[in-house]
Structure formats: C-alpha cells, structure tokens
CSV table of C-alpha atoms in Angstrom, one decimal:
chain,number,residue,atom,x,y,z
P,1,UNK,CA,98.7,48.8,-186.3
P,2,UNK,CA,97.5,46.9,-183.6
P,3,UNK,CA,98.6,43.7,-182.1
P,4,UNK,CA,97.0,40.6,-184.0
P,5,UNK,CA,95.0,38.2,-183.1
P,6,UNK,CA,95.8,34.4,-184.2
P,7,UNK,CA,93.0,32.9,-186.2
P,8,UNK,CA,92.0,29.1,-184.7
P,9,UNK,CA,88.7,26.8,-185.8
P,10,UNK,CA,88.7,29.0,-189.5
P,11,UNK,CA,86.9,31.6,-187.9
P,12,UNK,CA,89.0,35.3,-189.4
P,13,UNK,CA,89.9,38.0,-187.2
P,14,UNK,CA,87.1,40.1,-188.8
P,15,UNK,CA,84.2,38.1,-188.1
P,16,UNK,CA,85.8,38.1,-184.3
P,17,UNK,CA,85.3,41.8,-184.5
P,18,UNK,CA,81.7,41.6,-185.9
P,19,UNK,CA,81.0,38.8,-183.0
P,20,UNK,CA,82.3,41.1,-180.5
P,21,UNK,CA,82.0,45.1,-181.4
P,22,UNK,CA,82.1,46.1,-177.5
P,23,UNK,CA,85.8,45.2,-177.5
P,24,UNK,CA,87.0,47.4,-180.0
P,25,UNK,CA,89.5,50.0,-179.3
P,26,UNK,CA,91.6,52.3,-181.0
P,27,UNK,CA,95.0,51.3,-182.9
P,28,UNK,CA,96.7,54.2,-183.8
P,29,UNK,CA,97.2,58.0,-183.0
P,30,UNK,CA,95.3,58.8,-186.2
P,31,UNK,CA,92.4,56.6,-185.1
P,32,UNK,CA,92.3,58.0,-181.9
P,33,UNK,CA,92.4,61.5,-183.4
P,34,UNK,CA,89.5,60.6,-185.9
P,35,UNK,CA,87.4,58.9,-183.0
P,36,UNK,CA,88.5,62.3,-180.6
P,37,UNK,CA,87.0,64.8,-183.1
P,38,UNK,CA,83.9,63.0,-183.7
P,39,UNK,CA,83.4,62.3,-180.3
P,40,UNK,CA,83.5,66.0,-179.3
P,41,UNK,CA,81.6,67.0,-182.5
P,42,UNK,CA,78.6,64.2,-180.2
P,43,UNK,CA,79.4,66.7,-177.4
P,44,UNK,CA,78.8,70.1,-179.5
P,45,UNK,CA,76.3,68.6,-181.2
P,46,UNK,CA,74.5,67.9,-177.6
P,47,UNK,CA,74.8,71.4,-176.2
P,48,UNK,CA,73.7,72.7,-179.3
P,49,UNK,CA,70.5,70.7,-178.6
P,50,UNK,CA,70.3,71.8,-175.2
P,51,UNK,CA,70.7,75.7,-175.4
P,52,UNK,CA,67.3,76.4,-177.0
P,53,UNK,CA,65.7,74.8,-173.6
P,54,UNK,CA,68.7,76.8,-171.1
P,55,UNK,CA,68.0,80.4,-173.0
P,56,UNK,CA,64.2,79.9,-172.7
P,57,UNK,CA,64.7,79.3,-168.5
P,58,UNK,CA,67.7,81.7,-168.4
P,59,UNK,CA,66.7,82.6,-164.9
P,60,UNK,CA,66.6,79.4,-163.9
P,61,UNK,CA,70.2,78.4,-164.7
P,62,UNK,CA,72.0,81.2,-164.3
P,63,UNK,CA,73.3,80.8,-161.0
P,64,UNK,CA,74.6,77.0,-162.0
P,65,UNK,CA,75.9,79.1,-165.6
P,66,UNK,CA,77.4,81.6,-164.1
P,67,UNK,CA,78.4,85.1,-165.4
P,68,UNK,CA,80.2,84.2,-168.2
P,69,UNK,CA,78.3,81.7,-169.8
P,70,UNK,CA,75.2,83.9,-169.2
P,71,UNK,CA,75.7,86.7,-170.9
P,72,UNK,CA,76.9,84.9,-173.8
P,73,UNK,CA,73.7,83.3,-174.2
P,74,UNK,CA,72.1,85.7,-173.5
P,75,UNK,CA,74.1,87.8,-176.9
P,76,UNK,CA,73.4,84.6,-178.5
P,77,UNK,CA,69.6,85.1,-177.4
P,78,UNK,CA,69.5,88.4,-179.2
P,79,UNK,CA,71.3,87.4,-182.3
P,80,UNK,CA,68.7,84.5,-182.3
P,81,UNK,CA,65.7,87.0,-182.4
P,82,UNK,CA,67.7,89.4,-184.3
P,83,UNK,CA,67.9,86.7,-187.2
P,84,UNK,CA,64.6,85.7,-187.3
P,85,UNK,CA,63.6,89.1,-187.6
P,86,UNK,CA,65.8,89.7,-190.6
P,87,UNK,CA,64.3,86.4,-192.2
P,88,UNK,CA,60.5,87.3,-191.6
P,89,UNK,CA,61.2,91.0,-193.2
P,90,UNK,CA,63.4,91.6,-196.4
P,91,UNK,CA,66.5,93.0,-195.8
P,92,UNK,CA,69.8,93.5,-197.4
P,93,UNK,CA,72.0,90.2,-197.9
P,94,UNK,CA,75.1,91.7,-196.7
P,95,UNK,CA,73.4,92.5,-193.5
P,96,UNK,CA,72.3,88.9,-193.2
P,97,UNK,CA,75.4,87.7,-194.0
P,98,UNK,CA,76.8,89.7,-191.4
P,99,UNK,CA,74.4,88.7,-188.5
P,100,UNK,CA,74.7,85.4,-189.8
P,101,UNK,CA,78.5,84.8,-188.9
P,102,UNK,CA,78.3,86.7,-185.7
P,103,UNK,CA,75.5,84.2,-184.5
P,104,UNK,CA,78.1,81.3,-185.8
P,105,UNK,CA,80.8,82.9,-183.5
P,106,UNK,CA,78.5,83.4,-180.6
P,107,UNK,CA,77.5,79.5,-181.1
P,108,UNK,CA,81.5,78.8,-181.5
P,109,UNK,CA,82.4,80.7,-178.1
P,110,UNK,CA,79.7,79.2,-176.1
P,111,UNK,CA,80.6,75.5,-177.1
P,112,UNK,CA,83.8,76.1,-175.7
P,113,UNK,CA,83.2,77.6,-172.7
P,114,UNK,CA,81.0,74.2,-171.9
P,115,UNK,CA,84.0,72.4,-173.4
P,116,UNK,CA,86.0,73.9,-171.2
P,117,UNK,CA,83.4,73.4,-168.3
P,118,UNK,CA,82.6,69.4,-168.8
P,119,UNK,CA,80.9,69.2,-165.3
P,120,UNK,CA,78.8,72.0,-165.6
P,121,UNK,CA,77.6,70.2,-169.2
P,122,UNK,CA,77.1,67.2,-167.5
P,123,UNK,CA,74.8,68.4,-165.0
P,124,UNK,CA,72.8,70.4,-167.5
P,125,UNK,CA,72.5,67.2,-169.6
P,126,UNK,CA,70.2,65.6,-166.4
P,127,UNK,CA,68.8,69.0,-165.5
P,128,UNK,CA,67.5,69.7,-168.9
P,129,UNK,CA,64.2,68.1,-169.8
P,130,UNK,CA,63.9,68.5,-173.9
P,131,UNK,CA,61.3,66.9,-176.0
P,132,UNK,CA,62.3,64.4,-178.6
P,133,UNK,CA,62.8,66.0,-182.1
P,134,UNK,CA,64.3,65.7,-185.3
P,135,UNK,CA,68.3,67.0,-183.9
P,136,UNK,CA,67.9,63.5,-181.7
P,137,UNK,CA,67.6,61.3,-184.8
P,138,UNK,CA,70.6,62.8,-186.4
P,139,UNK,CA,72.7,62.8,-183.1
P,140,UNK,CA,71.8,59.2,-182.8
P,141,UNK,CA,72.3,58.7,-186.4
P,142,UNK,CA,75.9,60.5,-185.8
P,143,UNK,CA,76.4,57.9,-183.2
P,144,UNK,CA,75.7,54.8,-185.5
P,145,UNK,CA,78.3,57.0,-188.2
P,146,UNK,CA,80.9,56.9,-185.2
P,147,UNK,CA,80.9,53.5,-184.2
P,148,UNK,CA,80.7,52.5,-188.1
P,149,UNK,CA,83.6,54.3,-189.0
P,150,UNK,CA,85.6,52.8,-185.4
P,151,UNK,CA,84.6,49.1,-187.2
P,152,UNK,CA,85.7,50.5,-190.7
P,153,UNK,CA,89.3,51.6,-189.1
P,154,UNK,CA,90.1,49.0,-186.8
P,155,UNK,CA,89.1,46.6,-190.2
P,156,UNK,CA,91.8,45.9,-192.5
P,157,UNK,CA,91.1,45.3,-196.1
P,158,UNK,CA,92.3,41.4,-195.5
P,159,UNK,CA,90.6,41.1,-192.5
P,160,UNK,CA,87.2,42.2,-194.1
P,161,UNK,CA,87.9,39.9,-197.1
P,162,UNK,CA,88.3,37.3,-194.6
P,163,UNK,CA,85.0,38.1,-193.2
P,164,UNK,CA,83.2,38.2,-196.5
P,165,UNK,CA,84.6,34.6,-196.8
P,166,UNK,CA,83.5,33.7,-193.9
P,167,UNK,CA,80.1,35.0,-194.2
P,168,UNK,CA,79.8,33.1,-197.7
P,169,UNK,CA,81.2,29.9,-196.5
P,170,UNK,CA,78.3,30.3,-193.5
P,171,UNK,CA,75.9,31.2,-196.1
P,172,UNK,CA,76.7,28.6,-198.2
P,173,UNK,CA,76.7,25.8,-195.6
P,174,UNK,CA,73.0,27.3,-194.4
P,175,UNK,CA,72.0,27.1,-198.2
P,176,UNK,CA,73.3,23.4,-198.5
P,177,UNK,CA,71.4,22.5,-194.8
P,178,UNK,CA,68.0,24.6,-195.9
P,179,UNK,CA,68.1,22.8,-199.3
P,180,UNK,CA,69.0,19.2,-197.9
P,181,UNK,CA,66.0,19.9,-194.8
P,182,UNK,CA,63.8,21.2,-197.8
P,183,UNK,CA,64.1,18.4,-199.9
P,184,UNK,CA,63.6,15.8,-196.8
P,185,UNK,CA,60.2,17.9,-196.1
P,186,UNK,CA,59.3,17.5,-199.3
P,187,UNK,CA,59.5,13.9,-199.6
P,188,UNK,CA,58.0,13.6,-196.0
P,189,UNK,CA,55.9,15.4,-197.9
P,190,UNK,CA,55.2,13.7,-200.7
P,191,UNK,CA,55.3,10.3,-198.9
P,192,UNK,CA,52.6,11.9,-196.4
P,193,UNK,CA,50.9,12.6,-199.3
P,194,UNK,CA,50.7,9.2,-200.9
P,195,UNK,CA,50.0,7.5,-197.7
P,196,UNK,CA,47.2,10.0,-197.5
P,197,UNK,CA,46.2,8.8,-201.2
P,198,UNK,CA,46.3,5.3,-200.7
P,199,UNK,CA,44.2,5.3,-197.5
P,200,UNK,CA,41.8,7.4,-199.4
P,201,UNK,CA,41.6,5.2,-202.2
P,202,UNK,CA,41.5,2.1,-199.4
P,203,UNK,CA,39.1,3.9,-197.9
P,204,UNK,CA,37.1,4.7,-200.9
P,205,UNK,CA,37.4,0.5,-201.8
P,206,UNK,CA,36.2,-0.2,-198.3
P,207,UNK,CA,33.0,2.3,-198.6
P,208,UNK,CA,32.4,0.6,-202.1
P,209,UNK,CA,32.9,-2.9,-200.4
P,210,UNK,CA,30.1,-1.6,-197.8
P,211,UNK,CA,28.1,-0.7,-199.7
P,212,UNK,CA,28.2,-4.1,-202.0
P,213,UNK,CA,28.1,-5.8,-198.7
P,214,UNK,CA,25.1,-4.3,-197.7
P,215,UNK,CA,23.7,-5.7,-201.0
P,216,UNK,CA,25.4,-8.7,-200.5
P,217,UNK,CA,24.9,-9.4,-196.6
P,218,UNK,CA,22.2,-12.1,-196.2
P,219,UNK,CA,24.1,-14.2,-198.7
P,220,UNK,CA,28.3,-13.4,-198.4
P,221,UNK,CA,28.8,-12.4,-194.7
P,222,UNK,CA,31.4,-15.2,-194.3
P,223,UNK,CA,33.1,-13.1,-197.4
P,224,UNK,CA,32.6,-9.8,-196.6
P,225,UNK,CA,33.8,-10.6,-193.1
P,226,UNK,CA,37.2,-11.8,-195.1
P,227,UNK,CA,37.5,-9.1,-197.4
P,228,UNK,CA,37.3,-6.8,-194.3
P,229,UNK,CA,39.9,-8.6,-192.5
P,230,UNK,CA,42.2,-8.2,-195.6
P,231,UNK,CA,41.8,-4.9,-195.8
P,232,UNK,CA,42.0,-3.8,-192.1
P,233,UNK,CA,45.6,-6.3,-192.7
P,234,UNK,CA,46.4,-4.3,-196.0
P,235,UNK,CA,45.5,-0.9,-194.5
P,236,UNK,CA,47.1,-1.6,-191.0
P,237,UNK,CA,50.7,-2.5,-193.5
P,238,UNK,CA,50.2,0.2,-195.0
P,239,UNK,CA,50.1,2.7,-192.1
P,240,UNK,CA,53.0,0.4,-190.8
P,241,UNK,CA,55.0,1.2,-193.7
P,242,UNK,CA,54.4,4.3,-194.2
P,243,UNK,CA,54.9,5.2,-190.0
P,244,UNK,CA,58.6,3.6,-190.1
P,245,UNK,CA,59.3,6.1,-193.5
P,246,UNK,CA,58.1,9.0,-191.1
P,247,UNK,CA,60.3,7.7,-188.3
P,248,UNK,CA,63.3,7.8,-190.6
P,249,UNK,CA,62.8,11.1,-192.3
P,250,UNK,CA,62.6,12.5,-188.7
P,251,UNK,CA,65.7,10.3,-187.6
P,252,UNK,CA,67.5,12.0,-190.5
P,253,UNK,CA,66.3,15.6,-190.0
P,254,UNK,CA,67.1,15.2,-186.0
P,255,UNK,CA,70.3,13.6,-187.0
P,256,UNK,CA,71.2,16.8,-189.5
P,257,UNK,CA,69.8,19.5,-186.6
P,258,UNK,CA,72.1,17.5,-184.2
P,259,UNK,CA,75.1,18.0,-186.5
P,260,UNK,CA,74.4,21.6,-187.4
P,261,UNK,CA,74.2,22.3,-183.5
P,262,UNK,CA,77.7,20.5,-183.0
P,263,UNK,CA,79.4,23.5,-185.7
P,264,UNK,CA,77.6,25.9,-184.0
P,265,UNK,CA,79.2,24.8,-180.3
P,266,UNK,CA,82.7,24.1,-182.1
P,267,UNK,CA,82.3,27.8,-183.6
P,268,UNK,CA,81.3,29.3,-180.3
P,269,UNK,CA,84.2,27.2,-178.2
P,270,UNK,CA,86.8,28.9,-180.9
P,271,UNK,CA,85.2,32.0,-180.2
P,272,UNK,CA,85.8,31.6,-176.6
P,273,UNK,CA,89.1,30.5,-176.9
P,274,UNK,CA,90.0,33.8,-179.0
P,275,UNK,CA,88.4,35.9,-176.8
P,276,UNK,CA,90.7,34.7,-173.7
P,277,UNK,CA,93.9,34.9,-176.1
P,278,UNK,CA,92.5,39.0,-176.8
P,279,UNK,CA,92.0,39.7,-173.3
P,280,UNK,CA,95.7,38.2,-172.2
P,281,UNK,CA,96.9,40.6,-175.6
P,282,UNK,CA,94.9,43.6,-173.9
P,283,UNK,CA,96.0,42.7,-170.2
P,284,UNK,CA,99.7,43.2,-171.4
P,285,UNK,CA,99.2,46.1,-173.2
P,286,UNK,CA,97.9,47.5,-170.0
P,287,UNK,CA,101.2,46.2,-168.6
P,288,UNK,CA,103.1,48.2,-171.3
P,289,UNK,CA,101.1,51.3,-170.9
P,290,UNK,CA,101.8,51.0,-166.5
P,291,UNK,CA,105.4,50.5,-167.8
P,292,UNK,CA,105.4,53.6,-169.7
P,293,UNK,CA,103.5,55.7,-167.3
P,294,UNK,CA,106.0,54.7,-164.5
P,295,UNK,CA,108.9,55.6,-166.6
P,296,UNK,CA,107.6,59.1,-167.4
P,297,UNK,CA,106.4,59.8,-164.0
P,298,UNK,CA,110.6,59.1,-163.2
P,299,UNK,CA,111.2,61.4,-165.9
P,300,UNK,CA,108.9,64.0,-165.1
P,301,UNK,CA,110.4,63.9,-161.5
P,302,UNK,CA,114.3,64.2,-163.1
P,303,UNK,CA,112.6,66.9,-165.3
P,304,UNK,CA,111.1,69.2,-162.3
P,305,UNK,CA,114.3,68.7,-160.4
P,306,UNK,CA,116.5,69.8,-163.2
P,307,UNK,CA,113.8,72.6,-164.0
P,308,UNK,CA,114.2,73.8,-159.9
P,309,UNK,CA,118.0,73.4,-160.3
P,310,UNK,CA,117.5,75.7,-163.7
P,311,UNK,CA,115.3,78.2,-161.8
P,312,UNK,CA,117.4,78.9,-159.1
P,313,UNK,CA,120.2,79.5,-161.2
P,314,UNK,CA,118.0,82.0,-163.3
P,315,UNK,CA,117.6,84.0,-160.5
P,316,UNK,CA,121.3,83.9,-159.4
P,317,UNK,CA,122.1,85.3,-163.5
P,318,UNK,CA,119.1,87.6,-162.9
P,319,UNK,CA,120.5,89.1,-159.7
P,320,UNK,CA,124.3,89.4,-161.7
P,321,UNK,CA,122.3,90.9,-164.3
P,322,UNK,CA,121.3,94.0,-162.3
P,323,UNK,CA,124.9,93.8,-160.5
P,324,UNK,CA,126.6,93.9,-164.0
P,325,UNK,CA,124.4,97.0,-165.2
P,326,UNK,CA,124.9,98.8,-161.8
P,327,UNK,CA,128.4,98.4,-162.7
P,328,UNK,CA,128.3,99.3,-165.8
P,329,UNK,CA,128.1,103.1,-165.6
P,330,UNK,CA,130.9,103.2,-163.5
P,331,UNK,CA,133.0,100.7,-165.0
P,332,UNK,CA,132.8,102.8,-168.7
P,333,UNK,CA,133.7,105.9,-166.5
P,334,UNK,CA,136.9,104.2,-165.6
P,335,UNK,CA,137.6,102.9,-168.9
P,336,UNK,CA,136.8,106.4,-170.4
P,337,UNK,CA,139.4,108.0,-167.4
P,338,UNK,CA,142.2,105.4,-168.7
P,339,UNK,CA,142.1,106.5,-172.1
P,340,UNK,CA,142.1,110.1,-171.7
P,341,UNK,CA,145.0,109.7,-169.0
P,342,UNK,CA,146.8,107.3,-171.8
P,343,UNK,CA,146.4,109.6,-174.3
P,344,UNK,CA,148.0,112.1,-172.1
P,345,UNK,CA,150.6,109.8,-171.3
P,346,UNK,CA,151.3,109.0,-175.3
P,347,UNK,CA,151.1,113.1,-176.0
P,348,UNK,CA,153.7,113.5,-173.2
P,349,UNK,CA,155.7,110.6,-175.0
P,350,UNK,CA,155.3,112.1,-177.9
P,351,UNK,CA,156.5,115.5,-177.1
P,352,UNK,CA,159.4,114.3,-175.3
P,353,UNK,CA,160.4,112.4,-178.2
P,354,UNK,CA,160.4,115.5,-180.2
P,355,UNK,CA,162.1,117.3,-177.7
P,356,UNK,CA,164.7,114.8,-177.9
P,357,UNK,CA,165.1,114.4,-180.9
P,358,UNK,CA,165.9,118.6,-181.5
P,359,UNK,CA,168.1,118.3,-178.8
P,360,UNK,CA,170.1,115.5,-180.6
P,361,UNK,CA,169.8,117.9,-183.8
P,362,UNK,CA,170.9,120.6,-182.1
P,363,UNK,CA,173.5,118.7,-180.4
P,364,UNK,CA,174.6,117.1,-183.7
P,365,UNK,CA,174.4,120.9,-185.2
P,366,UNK,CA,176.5,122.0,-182.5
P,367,UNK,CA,178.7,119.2,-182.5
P,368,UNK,CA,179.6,120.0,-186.4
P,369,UNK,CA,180.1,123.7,-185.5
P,370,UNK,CA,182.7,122.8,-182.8
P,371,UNK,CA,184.8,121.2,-185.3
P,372,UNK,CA,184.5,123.0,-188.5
P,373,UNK,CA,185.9,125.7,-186.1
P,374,UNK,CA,188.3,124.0,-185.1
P,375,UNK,CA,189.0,122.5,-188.5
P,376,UNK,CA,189.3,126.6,-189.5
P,377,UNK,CA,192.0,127.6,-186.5
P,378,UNK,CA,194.1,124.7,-187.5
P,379,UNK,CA,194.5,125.7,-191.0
P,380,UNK,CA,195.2,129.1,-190.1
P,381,UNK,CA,197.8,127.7,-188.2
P,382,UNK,CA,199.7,126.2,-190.8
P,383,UNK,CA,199.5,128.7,-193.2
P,384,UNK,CA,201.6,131.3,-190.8
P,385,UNK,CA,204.3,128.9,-189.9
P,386,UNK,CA,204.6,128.8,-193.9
P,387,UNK,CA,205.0,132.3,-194.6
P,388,UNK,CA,208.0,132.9,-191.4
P,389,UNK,CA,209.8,130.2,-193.2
C-alpha cells in the first residue's frame, strides 16, 4: 500500500483524494497492472476507431504505413468486404464463423503492429480527420470507467467510510445553516409581512380619517391636523421599529454567512497544509526511486562486466571444445593401440607362465625319475652283497 497521509483539521484522507483527483497515482504492482491493461485497451480501442478512415485513403498513408502494415490492412480490407457480403446473402454458419475469427486475427495482428510502432500511431492520431460517432462516446465513457476504477483502487474501504462521514457531517452542518437561514427568512418574512399589515391597516385608518375629515374640515381642522400628526408619529414608530428588526435579522444572517465562510477558509488552509505534507511524501519517493535506479544502473554495470568476463571465457571453452574433439580421434586410436599391445603383453605372460609351469612339471617329473632310479640301483646293490655272504 501506499504511504499515508496524516489527517489534520477532521478532514479524512478520502475526501483529500476527492478534493484533489489529479494527484492520484498508482500504489501497487497490481494497480499499475490494472491501470496498464486498461490504458492500452484506450489505445486499441483508438486505432480501432481510426482504421476505417486509414483503409478508405490507403493510398494516402501507405508510404507513412509502410509495407507491413499495409498489406495487413489491406487483408483486413478484404475480410471487411468479404463479411459484409456473407451478412447481406445467406450463407452457411460455419463459413461465417470462420471468416468471422480470421477478421478478429487480422484486427489482433494489426493492433500490434501499431503497438509496436507508438510514433507511427501517434502521428496518424493528428493526421486522421474522423467524424464524431457513437465509438467516441464509449471511448470517452471507457475513460471516465478508467479513472473511476484508479479512485476505487487507490480508496480503501476506511478511507471511503471516512469520506462518507465527512460528506454527512458537511451535509448535516449545510442542513442545520439552510434551516437556521430559512427560518430567519421566514420571520424577516413574517415581520415584513406584518409591518406591511399594519401600515396597510394605518393606511386604511388614515384614508377613513380623510375622508371623515373632508366631512369634518370647516369645523375640526385643529383636530384633524392632530390626529394626522399622531398618526404620521405612530406610523413613523412603527416603520422605526420595524426597520431596527430588519437591521438585526440581517446582522444575524451576515453574522451566520461570516461564520460559515470562516469553516470554509479553516477547511481550505487544512487542505493546503495536507497538500504540502503529500508533495514532501511524493518528493521522497522520487528520492527512493533515484536511489534505486542508481543502484541498479551499478548493478547492471557489475552485471555486463561479469557477462563480458563470462563471454570471453565461452569462447576460450568453445575453442577447447573443437581442440578436445580434434583430439579425440586420435586419442581413442592410442587408447585402442595400448590395449591391443597389453593384451599381447598379458597373452605373452600368460603363455610364459604355462611354459613355466610344464617345465617345473617336467622338471619335478624328471626330478622323481632320477631318484626312483637311483632308489632301484641301490637296492639291487644290497641284495647281491647278501647272497656272496
């Protein structure tokens, strides 16, 4: 998750969001992953709106297309006209089916070769002149469905109960000042409208006073003159009166804007002071993300040293490699001329142990002979000095 923000003057870390959606940014892989895929799907969804207009001025663009591109729309051309063919004349379903997925391929392979080409899409984007329609409303819709779901990821479920809070306590407050201004209105109101009475029904008294004074003239000017001058006094109170009531209902209601416009500066002053605290958070995050891009350009500069060092030595096992099957051939000669010439060697052994050994036999054989005749001559001996005796 991301860093967070401290809350100061009541004001929750969601409503900051709502306050300020520019400076949202992405948390987390996943949320960067989410907001990748739907930002290229904005892309594709973009080209898609622009190729009708590029395939109808083929001529036109080919040269900034190139090859490639070209005669990929231009297969995506015929498929176009071969499907709308197949839809204005019955047809088997297979066939449609068929034609169907090869135009989806065709539309698949050309948004990534302009995926792979983002120049070239956005110089076709301020080439191509296309007239609003209905795929501009649901790109732009899209849109709004992108930076919703940015808001709806980046808001935690505490942070947006903290927001509804906040929204009710605003709400609340409003209701309280609308009902308190409404009910000062209506007894400005009401006041207004008795003064209003009472001066009509003065007014009323003073036309009937006329007109008994005009009856009574000749005889009661000193009167009528008196009666006038009591009611120009009464009337003249009256509008007194009802003048300093006016002057304090709009004392009050001044005195209830002035305090209402005091929360709204202490609200925006805590705003301020929470935006500075977010942009020192995302000033050392930058720092971090420097850090991290200095150590892995180190690393990527131990890495392509090593990966030199590893070539080179590659090349010296590769070169060994052809040495050791060079060698090879001749080497299992050798080994092959050893063992035949040992196995001489151990048959010659072998054969001059045998030969040995019937020489000892016959020596042995011999040996016996020798003395059994011996053995023989001696006993003849003996018996022929016996018999002279």
């Amino acid at each position: 998750k991301g860093m967070a923000i401290p809350q100061k003057a009541g004001i929750p870390l969601g409503v900051m969001k709502v306050l300020d959606p520019r400076q949202l940014k992405p948390d987390s892989t996943e949320t960067e992953r989410i907001l990748t895929v739907l930002d290229e799907t904005i892309v594709k969804l973009e080209i898609t709106r622009l190729i009708p207009r590029i395939t109808a001025s083929l001529d036109r663009y080919a040269r900034m297309l190139g090859p490639e591109i070209t005669s990929s729309l231009l297969e995506h051309q015929k498929l176009s006209v071969e499907i709308q063919h197949l839809h204005t004349s019955p047809g088997d379903a297979k066939t449609m089916r068929a034609a169907e997925k090869r135009l989806k391929c065709s539309l698949r392979n050309i948004l990534r070769l302009f995926l792979a080409n983002p120049l070239l899409y956005h110089g076709l984007k301020f080439e191509v002149r296309v007239k609003e329609s209905p795929a501009d409303v649901f790109i732009k819709a899209f849109m709004e469905f992108r930076d919703f779901t940015l808001e709806r990821l980046l808001t935690t479920p505490d942070e947006e109960r903290e927001m509804i809070q906040f929204m009710k306590d605003i709400s609340l407050q409003v209701e309280k000042n609308t009902e308190m201004i409404s009910a000062l209105q209506g007894e400005l109101a009401g006041v207004i409208q008795t003064r209003d009475e009472e001066v009509s029904r003065k007014d009323k008294t003073i036309e009937n006073l006329k007109t008994a004074m005009e009856d009574l003239a000749k005889n009661c000017k000193d009167e009528i003159r008196l009666i006038m001058k009591e009611g120009e006094k009464q009337k003249k109170e009256d509008e007194k009166a009802s003048q300093e009531r006016c002057a304090r209902l709009k004392e009050d209601i001044q005195r209830l804007g002035t305090q209402f416009n005091a929360l709204v500066l202490e609200h925006r002053a805590s705003e301020l002071v929470l935006r500075k605290e977010k942009c020192k958070a995302e000033k050392e995050i930058q720092e971090w993300v420097q850090k991290y891009d200095t150590d892995m350009t180190e690393k990527q500069t131990t890495y392509d040293e090593l990966q030199a060092v590893y070539n080179k030595e590659k090349e010296q096992l590769s070169l060994l490699m052809e040495k050791h099957a060079m060698l090879l051939p001749e080497y299992t000669l050798i080994e092959e001329e050893r063992r035949i010439l040992k196995e001489k060697e151990e048959e010659a052994a072998r054969e001059e142990a045998r030969r040995n050994k019937a020489a000892t036999c016959i020596q042995a054989f011999w040996k016996g002979y020798l003395v059994r005749s011996i053995y023989k001559s001696v006993l003849k001996k003996g018996k022929g000095k016996g018999k002279g005796k």
